[in-house]
Amino acid sequence: MKSAWVERDARAAIDHYGKAGIARDVALRVYTTRLLGRDPKLVMHGGGNTSLKTWARDFSGDEAEVLCVKATGWDMAAIEPAGMPAIRLAPLRKLCALDALSDENMARAQRAHLIDPAAPPPSVEMLLHAFLPAAFIDHTHATAVLSLIDQPNSPELSADVYGSRLGFVAYRMPGFGLAKAAADVFDRNRKVEGLILDKHGIVTFGAEAREAYERMIEMVTLAEERLQKNRKSVFASAEFFQRIAPLSQVAPILRGACSLRDERNEGAWLRQIAEFRVSDAIMAFVNGKDVTRYARQGVITPDHTIRTKNWPLIVPPPETGKLDEFKRAARKLADAFGDHYRAYFTYNNLRVGNTKTMVDPLPRVVLVPGLGLFGFGPTAKDATVAADIAEAAVECITGAEAIGTFRSISDADMFDCEYWPLELFKLGVPKNLPLAGQVVAITGAGGAIGAATARVFAAAGAEVALLDIDAGAAMQTAKAIGGSALAVRCDVTDAASVKAAFDQVTTTFGGVDIAVSNAGAAWQGKIGEVDEAVLRKSFELNFFAHQKVAQAAVKIMLAQGTGGCLLFNVSKQAVNPGANFGPYGLPKAATLFLVRQYALDYGPDGIRANAVNADRIRSGLLTDDFIKERSKARGVSEKDYMSGNLLGREVTADDVAQAFLAQALALKTTADVTTVDGGNIAAALR
C-alpha cells in the first residue's frame, strides 16, 4: 500500500473546514478518514471507523473533553464533520471499570453523553475508541490483514509479521466486551502502535491524524508482503468440459431460484435484484474443485453477515442446451440453502432464548462455476454491496488459502452478529415499497408517457430500464430518475434490437418482471386510400413491435418462474376509431386482442397481461401543433379540446402512468383494459 496523504490537500481541508469554524484536528480527522474510506482494500460499505479525542463546548458553553467518532451508517469515503459526533469522554472511560454492560445500556450511554443530542448515533465500536488513550485511532477491515488473521493459527501469524508492535485481541463480538478486551491487551503493553482484532480487523494509533493513518498503511503493507512469501498454489480447478450458457440466459434462472413465494399475498413473490461479477480471480475461485469447503467457511469479517448471509449458494456449471436441467438443480439447491438457513436460525434462536425474528432465508451471493458470481439484494444498490463484499471475500480467502487455511468465526458468533440490533441499525428502516425487488422494462421511455411511467415505477421501488430508439432521450430521463435507472437504445421494430435490449436489462438487473410496451406512432389517412406501405409501417410499430417486446419479456419471465406482468398502451383508437385514423387504429385494435391472447395463454404461468386505453395525452403523438390544429378544426379552445370529456378535465401522461402502476399491483387482474380519458362513452368497453 502507498500513503495517499498529500500535504497540499491536508492544508486545503484545514482551510475549507476552518471557514466553518471546524478545528484543525477535526478537519484532518475528516481528511484521513476519507483517505481510508476511498480504498476498498481497507474499508467497504460501512466497515471500519475512526476517532479523535479533543475538546468541545456544549450548549451551556462548558468545555469538555470529547470523543469524536464515526457515526453508524456514514460513508467514510465522503464523511463530513457532522458524521463524527462528539461524546463526553469522561463518562465513557468510567464504563471500562464495569464487568459487563448490556447493549441497551451502551446505546443509552451513546445518547446520554452526546454533546449535541440531535447528532447521529456513534459507531457500535465507540467504547473501543474511548477505552484506548491515543488521540487518533483508525480501524479498518483491510483485506490483506484479514487473509492473515482469518486462520486457525492467527496469533502466531500476527506475531510473526508484527512482533510486539501490535497487540493481539482474541475474537470477541463488537461492543463492550471487545472494547474491554482491547483495553486489557493495551494495558499489558502500552508501547504498541495498534491492535489486531482476531477475525475482525486492525486498529492503529497516533498522536496526529497522519501518524495513525500512515501506520495503518504500513501495517497493511506488512500483511501484503507476508502474503507473498511461501505462497502455495491455490484452487486446483475442477474439471468440466461443458460449453457455458450466456449470462443473459443464466441470470433469470438464478434470480427465480433466489426468490420466495409470499404466502401472505397470493400471487406475490419476494424477488431480488442481481449484480454479476467476473474476473480472473473470481473464475479461479468459483472453478476450484474444493470451492464448497473454502467458500462456505463463513464471512471474512463479522459485519459482512448482514449483507451477504454467512455462506454463498453454489450451483453447478450452466451448460448450453441443458438449461432446464440447470434450472431444476439451481432451484433444488436454493431450496436446500433456505432449509439450512432456517435450521441455523432455529438452533441459534433457541440458544438466545427465542428472542429473534428471522429475516428472509434467501441467498445473497451465488457462485457459478464457469461463469462468475452474483450478488443479490432487494435493490440494485444492495445487490452491488453484496457483490462488492463477495469480491473482497474472494481476494481475502485466496490470500488466506495461499499461506494456510481460511477460517472464519463460528456459526453462533455469526448469528450473534447477524441478529445484533446495533449492527442491523446500519441497514436502516426498510421502505417496504410495493415494487421493491422488481425490474420493469419500458419501451418508448423517452416520450412523455414512457418517462412518466418510469418515474412512477421507480418511486414504487422498481429498478427501471428505459428503452427507446432515441438513446439520448432515454438517457436524459434515466439521469433525472437517478439511482440505477438504465437507459437502453432499442428499435422495437427490429427483433435483434429487442433481444439485445432485453439481454442488457437482464445482465444488468438479473431479469424482468414487468414489461410496459408503450412505444408507438400515429399514421393517418382514409383507410380506402392509404398507401399499403404506410399501413404496413404502422402495423410494424403499433402491433408487431408489441409482440416482439412481449415475446422477449415472456421468455425471461418463464425462465424466472415467478410470474410477471405485461402492460400495453392500446389507445382509444383500439375501441373508438376516429375518422382518418385507420392506419393507427387497426394495429392498435389488433394489439388489444394480443393482450387478451397473452392473458389466456400465460395466465397458468402467473403472467398477467393488461392494457391502458388512453386518449388526448400531450406526448409525441399529440404534439402542441396537432392540438392546435384539432382544436381549430372543431372550433374550440385548446383547453376545451384537451378537456373535452365527461369530467371536463385534461388527462396527463402521469395519469396514464398511474393506471399502468395500478395494473402492475393488481395481482389478481388480467385481460383488463383500463380507460384513462376523463370519460368518453363511445370509447368505453362493454
mmCIF file of N, CA, C and O in Angstrom, residues 45-47 72-73 103 123-125 141 173-175 200 301-307 416-428:
data_model
loop_
_atom_site.group_PDB
_atom_site.id
_atom_site.type_symbol
_atom_site.label_atom_id
_atom_site.label_comp_id
_atom_site.label_asym_id
_atom_site.label_seq_id
_atom_site.Cartn_x
_atom_site.Cartn_y
_atom_site.Cartn_z
ATOM 1 N N HIS A 45 -18.267 -0.479 2.521
ATOM 2 C CA HIS A 45 -19.693 -0.451 2.853
ATOM 3 C C HIS A 45 -19.963 -0.468 4.352
ATOM 4 O O HIS A 45 -20.586 -1.376 4.887
ATOM 5 N N GLY A 46 -19.507 0.590 5.006
ATOM 6 C CA GLY A 46 -19.840 0.762 6.413
ATOM 7 C C GLY A 46 -18.882 0.100 7.373
ATOM 8 O O GLY A 46 -18.966 0.323 8.584
ATOM 9 N N GLY A 47 -17.960 -0.713 6.877
ATOM 10 C CA GLY A 47 -16.995 -1.339 7.753
ATOM 11 C C GLY A 47 -15.915 -0.354 8.166
ATOM 12 O O GLY A 47 -15.552 0.532 7.403
ATOM 13 N N THR A 72 -22.583 5.668 12.973
ATOM 14 C CA THR A 72 -23.099 4.468 12.321
ATOM 15 C C THR A 72 -23.773 4.828 11.000
ATOM 16 O O THR A 72 -24.591 5.748 10.940
ATOM 17 N N GLY A 73 -23.406 4.089 9.958
ATOM 18 C CA GLY A 73 -24.053 4.280 8.666
ATOM 19 C C GLY A 73 -23.416 5.326 7.776
ATOM 20 O O GLY A 73 -23.745 5.406 6.590
ATOM 21 N N ASP A 103 -26.166 -4.193 25.754
ATOM 22 C CA ASP A 103 -26.267 -3.370 24.547
ATOM 23 C C ASP A 103 -27.210 -2.197 24.767
ATOM 24 O O ASP A 103 -26.964 -1.087 24.272
ATOM 25 N N SER A 123 -20.663 5.069 16.265
ATOM 26 C CA SER A 123 -20.337 3.695 15.892
ATOM 27 C C SER A 123 -20.568 2.739 17.053
ATOM 28 O O SER A 123 -20.395 3.093 18.230
ATOM 29 N N VAL A 124 -20.928 1.497 16.719
ATOM 30 C CA VAL A 124 -21.104 0.482 17.751
ATOM 31 C C VAL A 124 -19.779 0.175 18.441
ATOM 32 O O VAL A 124 -19.771 -0.443 19.514
ATOM 33 N N GLU A 125 -18.665 0.589 17.838
ATOM 34 C CA GLU A 125 -17.349 0.370 18.443
ATOM 35 C C GLU A 125 -16.829 1.623 19.133
ATOM 36 O O GLU A 125 -15.628 1.769 19.370
ATOM 37 N N HIS A 141 -11.008 -2.924 8.073
ATOM 38 C CA HIS A 141 -11.106 -4.358 7.810
ATOM 39 C C HIS A 141 -10.271 -4.661 6.571
ATOM 40 O O HIS A 141 -10.776 -5.192 5.582
ATOM 41 N N MET A 173 -17.150 -10.413 19.989
ATOM 42 C CA MET A 173 -18.146 -9.672 19.234
ATOM 43 C C MET A 173 -17.978 -8.183 19.513
ATOM 44 O O MET A 173 -17.675 -7.778 20.641
ATOM 45 N N PRO A 174 -18.149 -7.324 18.491
ATOM 46 C CA PRO A 174 -18.045 -5.881 18.726
ATOM 47 C C PRO A 174 -18.980 -5.447 19.857
ATOM 48 O O PRO A 174 -20.037 -6.030 20.082
ATOM 49 N N GLY A 175 -18.575 -4.387 20.556
ATOM 50 C CA GLY A 175 -19.357 -3.892 21.677
ATOM 51 C C GLY A 175 -18.499 -3.777 22.920
ATOM 52 O O GLY A 175 -17.266 -3.681 22.851
ATOM 53 N N HIS A 200 -11.451 -10.041 12.569
ATOM 54 C CA HIS A 200 -12.246 -8.822 12.515
ATOM 55 C C HIS A 200 -11.549 -7.680 11.778
ATOM 56 O O HIS A 200 -12.104 -7.120 10.847
ATOM 57 N N THR A 301 -15.243 -11.027 7.784
ATOM 58 C CA THR A 301 -15.280 -10.149 8.955
ATOM 59 C C THR A 301 -16.738 -10.054 9.394
ATOM 60 O O THR A 301 -17.647 -10.092 8.548
ATOM 61 N N PRO A 302 -17.016 -9.974 10.681
ATOM 62 C CA PRO A 302 -18.385 -10.169 11.172
ATOM 63 C C PRO A 302 -19.440 -9.247 10.584
ATOM 64 O O PRO A 302 -20.582 -9.675 10.385
ATOM 65 N N ASP A 303 -19.105 -7.992 10.318
ATOM 66 C CA ASP A 303 -20.161 -7.071 9.896
ATOM 67 C C ASP A 303 -20.661 -7.346 8.484
ATOM 68 O O ASP A 303 -21.661 -6.775 8.056
ATOM 69 N N HIS A 304 -19.991 -8.237 7.752
ATOM 70 C CA HIS A 304 -20.460 -8.575 6.405
ATOM 71 C C HIS A 304 -21.709 -9.452 6.417
ATOM 72 O O HIS A 304 -22.439 -9.514 5.421
ATOM 73 N N THR A 305 -21.953 -10.123 7.523
ATOM 74 C CA THR A 305 -23.042 -11.110 7.541
ATOM 75 C C THR A 305 -24.416 -10.492 7.300
ATOM 76 O O THR A 305 -25.301 -11.134 6.750
ATOM 77 N N ILE A 306 -24.613 -9.228 7.673
ATOM 78 C CA ILE A 306 -25.919 -8.608 7.446
ATOM 79 C C ILE A 306 -26.139 -8.282 5.977
ATOM 80 O O ILE A 306 -27.272 -8.006 5.561
ATOM 81 N N ARG A 307 -25.080 -8.324 5.194
ATOM 82 C CA ARG A 307 -25.182 -8.006 3.764
ATOM 83 C C ARG A 307 -25.187 -9.242 2.879
ATOM 84 O O ARG A 307 -25.764 -9.221 1.789
ATOM 85 N N ASP A 416 -24.934 -14.186 16.183
ATOM 86 C CA ASP A 416 -24.990 -13.069 17.128
ATOM 87 C C ASP A 416 -24.745 -11.734 16.428
ATOM 88 O O ASP A 416 -25.369 -10.725 16.782
ATOM 89 N N CYS A 417 -23.874 -11.739 15.423
ATOM 90 C CA CYS A 417 -23.633 -10.507 14.667
ATOM 91 C C CYS A 417 -24.780 -10.222 13.700
ATOM 92 O O CYS A 417 -25.214 -9.080 13.571
ATOM 93 N N GLU A 418 -25.260 -11.270 13.029
ATOM 94 C CA GLU A 418 -26.304 -11.081 12.028
ATOM 95 C C GLU A 418 -27.582 -10.529 12.643
ATOM 96 O O GLU A 418 -28.295 -9.739 12.006
ATOM 97 N N TYR A 419 -27.877 -10.921 13.867
ATOM 98 C CA TYR A 419 -29.125 -10.503 14.506
ATOM 99 C C TYR A 419 -28.892 -9.520 15.658
ATOM 100 O O TYR A 419 -29.759 -9.337 16.501
ATOM 101 N N TRP A 420 -27.745 -8.876 15.652
ATOM 102 C CA TRP A 420 -27.428 -7.865 16.661
ATOM 103 C C TRP A 420 -28.132 -6.565 16.274
ATOM 104 O O TRP A 420 -27.861 -6.002 15.206
ATOM 105 N N PRO A 421 -29.039 -6.059 17.085
ATOM 106 C CA PRO A 421 -29.780 -4.844 16.714
ATOM 107 C C PRO A 421 -28.888 -3.665 16.360
ATOM 108 O O PRO A 421 -29.205 -2.897 15.449
ATOM 109 N N LEU A 422 -27.764 -3.527 17.068
ATOM 110 C CA LEU A 422 -26.887 -2.385 16.786
ATOM 111 C C LEU A 422 -26.205 -2.511 15.427
ATOM 112 O O LEU A 422 -25.836 -1.513 14.814
ATOM 113 N N GLU A 423 -26.036 -3.747 14.962
ATOM 114 C CA GLU A 423 -25.478 -3.958 13.624
ATOM 115 C C GLU A 423 -26.555 -3.783 12.561
ATOM 116 O O GLU A 423 -26.342 -3.162 11.518
ATOM 117 N N LEU A 424 -27.737 -4.309 12.839
ATOM 118 C CA LEU A 424 -28.845 -4.193 11.888
ATOM 119 C C LEU A 424 -29.250 -2.748 11.672
ATOM 120 O O LEU A 424 -29.817 -2.400 10.626
ATOM 121 N N PHE A 425 -28.948 -1.888 12.635
ATOM 122 C CA PHE A 425 -29.281 -0.466 12.505
ATOM 123 C C PHE A 425 -28.627 0.135 11.267
ATOM 124 O O PHE A 425 -29.155 1.071 10.662
ATOM 125 N N LYS A 426 -27.484 -0.422 10.862
ATOM 126 C CA LYS A 426 -26.780 0.092 9.684
ATOM 127 C C LYS A 426 -27.628 -0.018 8.420
ATOM 128 O O LYS A 426 -27.452 0.750 7.480
ATOM 129 N N LEU A 427 -28.517 -1.007 8.387
ATOM 130 C CA LEU A 427 -29.332 -1.229 7.193
ATOM 131 C C LEU A 427 -30.456 -0.216 7.062
ATOM 132 O O LEU A 427 -31.059 -0.092 5.994
ATOM 133 N N GLY A 428 -30.734 0.515 8.147
ATOM 134 C CA GLY A 428 -31.810 1.494 8.097
ATOM 135 C C GLY A 428 -33.170 0.825 8.165
ATOM 136 O O GLY A 428 -33.303 -0.396 8.216
#
